[in-house]
Amino acid sequence: MNDERMKVEIDFATGRKHFQRVLRSYVYNWKESELVDRKELNLNQFVAYDLDYKNTKKANYTRISSSVNELLFSKHFMGQKEVEEEKRELIKRGIVDSE
């Protein structure tokens, strides 16, 4: 029997200071719909954040509560620093042009 699980990714692009409230609202909806109870799903989260938009801190996006964290299979966060690192890596590998 194949133990492949369906991977569901929830993406956020945000600069909101109160992102955690938005995330909790989503989690509440996931629980209500019983999405998080389905054994064949892996919930993954990707957050692209902008610290300059509302003068926020990285922790506004990355400090996930334990009750939310336990529902997620994986979490990925990308701010300007990570974007710049990724660009450098893609240029280095010749995948994109430095222009």
Short mmCIF file of C-alpha atoms in Angstrom, two decimals:
data_model
loop_
_atom_site.label_atom_id
_atom_site.label_comp_id
_atom_site.label_asym_id
_atom_site.label_seq_id
_atom_site.Cartn_x
_atom_site.Cartn_y
_atom_site.Cartn_z
CA MET A 1 0.00 0.00 0.00
CA ASN A 2 1.31 3.43 -0.95
CA ASP A 3 1.48 5.81 2.03
CA GLU A 4 1.50 8.96 -0.12
CA ARG A 5 -0.34 11.83 1.46
CA MET A 6 -1.83 14.73 -0.40
CA LYS A 7 0.19 17.84 0.29
CA VAL A 8 -1.88 20.96 0.79
CA GLU A 9 0.02 24.24 0.95
CA ILE A 10 -1.50 27.37 2.37
CA ASP A 11 0.36 30.47 1.20
CA PHE A 12 0.29 33.94 2.67
CA ALA A 13 1.84 37.10 1.25
CA THR A 14 1.61 39.68 3.98
CA GLY A 15 3.02 42.67 5.74
CA ARG A 16 0.28 42.85 8.35
CA LYS A 17 1.36 43.36 11.93
CA HIS A 18 -1.46 41.11 13.15
CA PHE A 19 -0.79 38.21 10.80
CA GLN A 20 -1.12 35.75 13.69
CA ARG A 21 -4.79 36.72 14.07
CA VAL A 22 -5.36 35.97 10.39
CA LEU A 23 -3.59 32.63 10.75
CA ARG A 24 -5.67 31.69 13.81
CA SER A 25 -8.83 32.50 11.85
CA TYR A 26 -7.73 30.16 9.06
CA VAL A 27 -6.92 27.43 11.58
CA TYR A 28 -10.33 27.81 13.17
CA ASN A 29 -11.91 27.32 9.74
CA TRP A 30 -9.70 24.29 9.04
CA LYS A 31 -10.80 22.72 12.31
CA GLU A 32 -14.44 23.54 11.70
CA SER A 33 -14.32 21.95 8.24
CA GLU A 34 -12.46 18.94 9.73
CA LEU A 35 -9.68 19.47 7.18
CA VAL A 36 -6.99 19.07 9.85
CA ASP A 37 -8.48 15.75 10.98
CA ARG A 38 -7.96 14.06 7.63
CA LYS A 39 -5.11 11.58 7.91
CA GLU A 40 -4.40 11.60 4.17
CA LEU A 41 -3.47 15.31 4.13
CA ASN A 42 -0.29 17.11 5.06
CA LEU A 43 -0.90 20.81 5.68
CA ASN A 44 2.07 22.99 4.78
CA GLN A 45 2.41 26.72 5.31
CA PHE A 46 4.40 29.23 3.29
CA VAL A 47 4.59 32.86 4.40
CA ALA A 48 6.20 35.59 2.33
CA TYR A 49 6.43 38.66 4.53
CA ASP A 50 7.42 42.29 4.13
CA LEU A 51 8.91 43.91 7.24
CA ASP A 52 8.78 47.39 5.70
CA TYR A 53 5.07 47.42 4.84
CA LYS A 54 3.84 48.12 8.38
CA ASN A 55 7.19 48.31 10.21
CA THR A 56 6.90 44.78 11.57
CA LYS A 57 9.38 42.28 12.99
CA LYS A 58 10.19 38.82 11.70
CA ALA A 59 8.61 37.32 14.84
CA ASN A 60 5.23 38.78 13.79
CA TYR A 61 5.21 36.08 11.10
CA THR A 62 7.42 33.26 12.39
CA ARG A 63 6.25 32.96 16.00
CA ILE A 64 3.58 30.31 15.47
CA SER A 65 1.58 29.16 18.49
CA SER A 66 1.97 25.53 19.52
CA SER A 67 -1.73 24.84 18.85
CA VAL A 68 -1.27 25.97 15.22
CA ASN A 69 2.18 24.43 14.88
CA GLU A 70 0.93 20.94 15.75
CA LEU A 71 -1.48 21.05 12.79
CA LEU A 72 1.19 21.86 10.21
CA PHE A 73 3.44 19.34 8.52
CA SER A 74 5.91 22.04 7.49
CA LYS A 75 6.37 25.81 7.70
CA HIS A 76 8.42 28.04 5.42
CA PHE A 77 9.03 31.76 5.82
CA MET A 78 10.54 34.13 3.29
CA GLY A 79 11.41 37.75 3.91
CA GLN A 80 13.61 40.13 1.94
CA LYS A 81 16.80 38.53 3.30
CA GLU A 82 15.70 35.08 2.12
CA VAL A 83 14.64 36.47 -1.27
CA GLU A 84 18.09 38.01 -1.75
CA GLU A 85 19.79 34.74 -0.76
CA GLU A 86 17.62 32.80 -3.20
CA LYS A 87 18.40 35.29 -6.00
CA ARG A 88 22.15 34.94 -5.36
CA GLU A 89 21.85 31.14 -5.43
CA LEU A 90 19.87 31.15 -8.70
CA ILE A 91 22.42 33.48 -10.30
CA LYS A 92 25.29 31.33 -9.02
CA ARG A 93 23.68 28.21 -10.50
CA GLY A 94 23.11 29.98 -13.83
CA ILE A 95 19.34 29.61 -13.64
CA VAL A 96 18.68 33.33 -13.89
CA ASP A 97 20.63 36.27 -15.24
CA SER A 98 22.07 38.83 -12.81
CA GLU A 99 20.19 41.57 -14.64
#
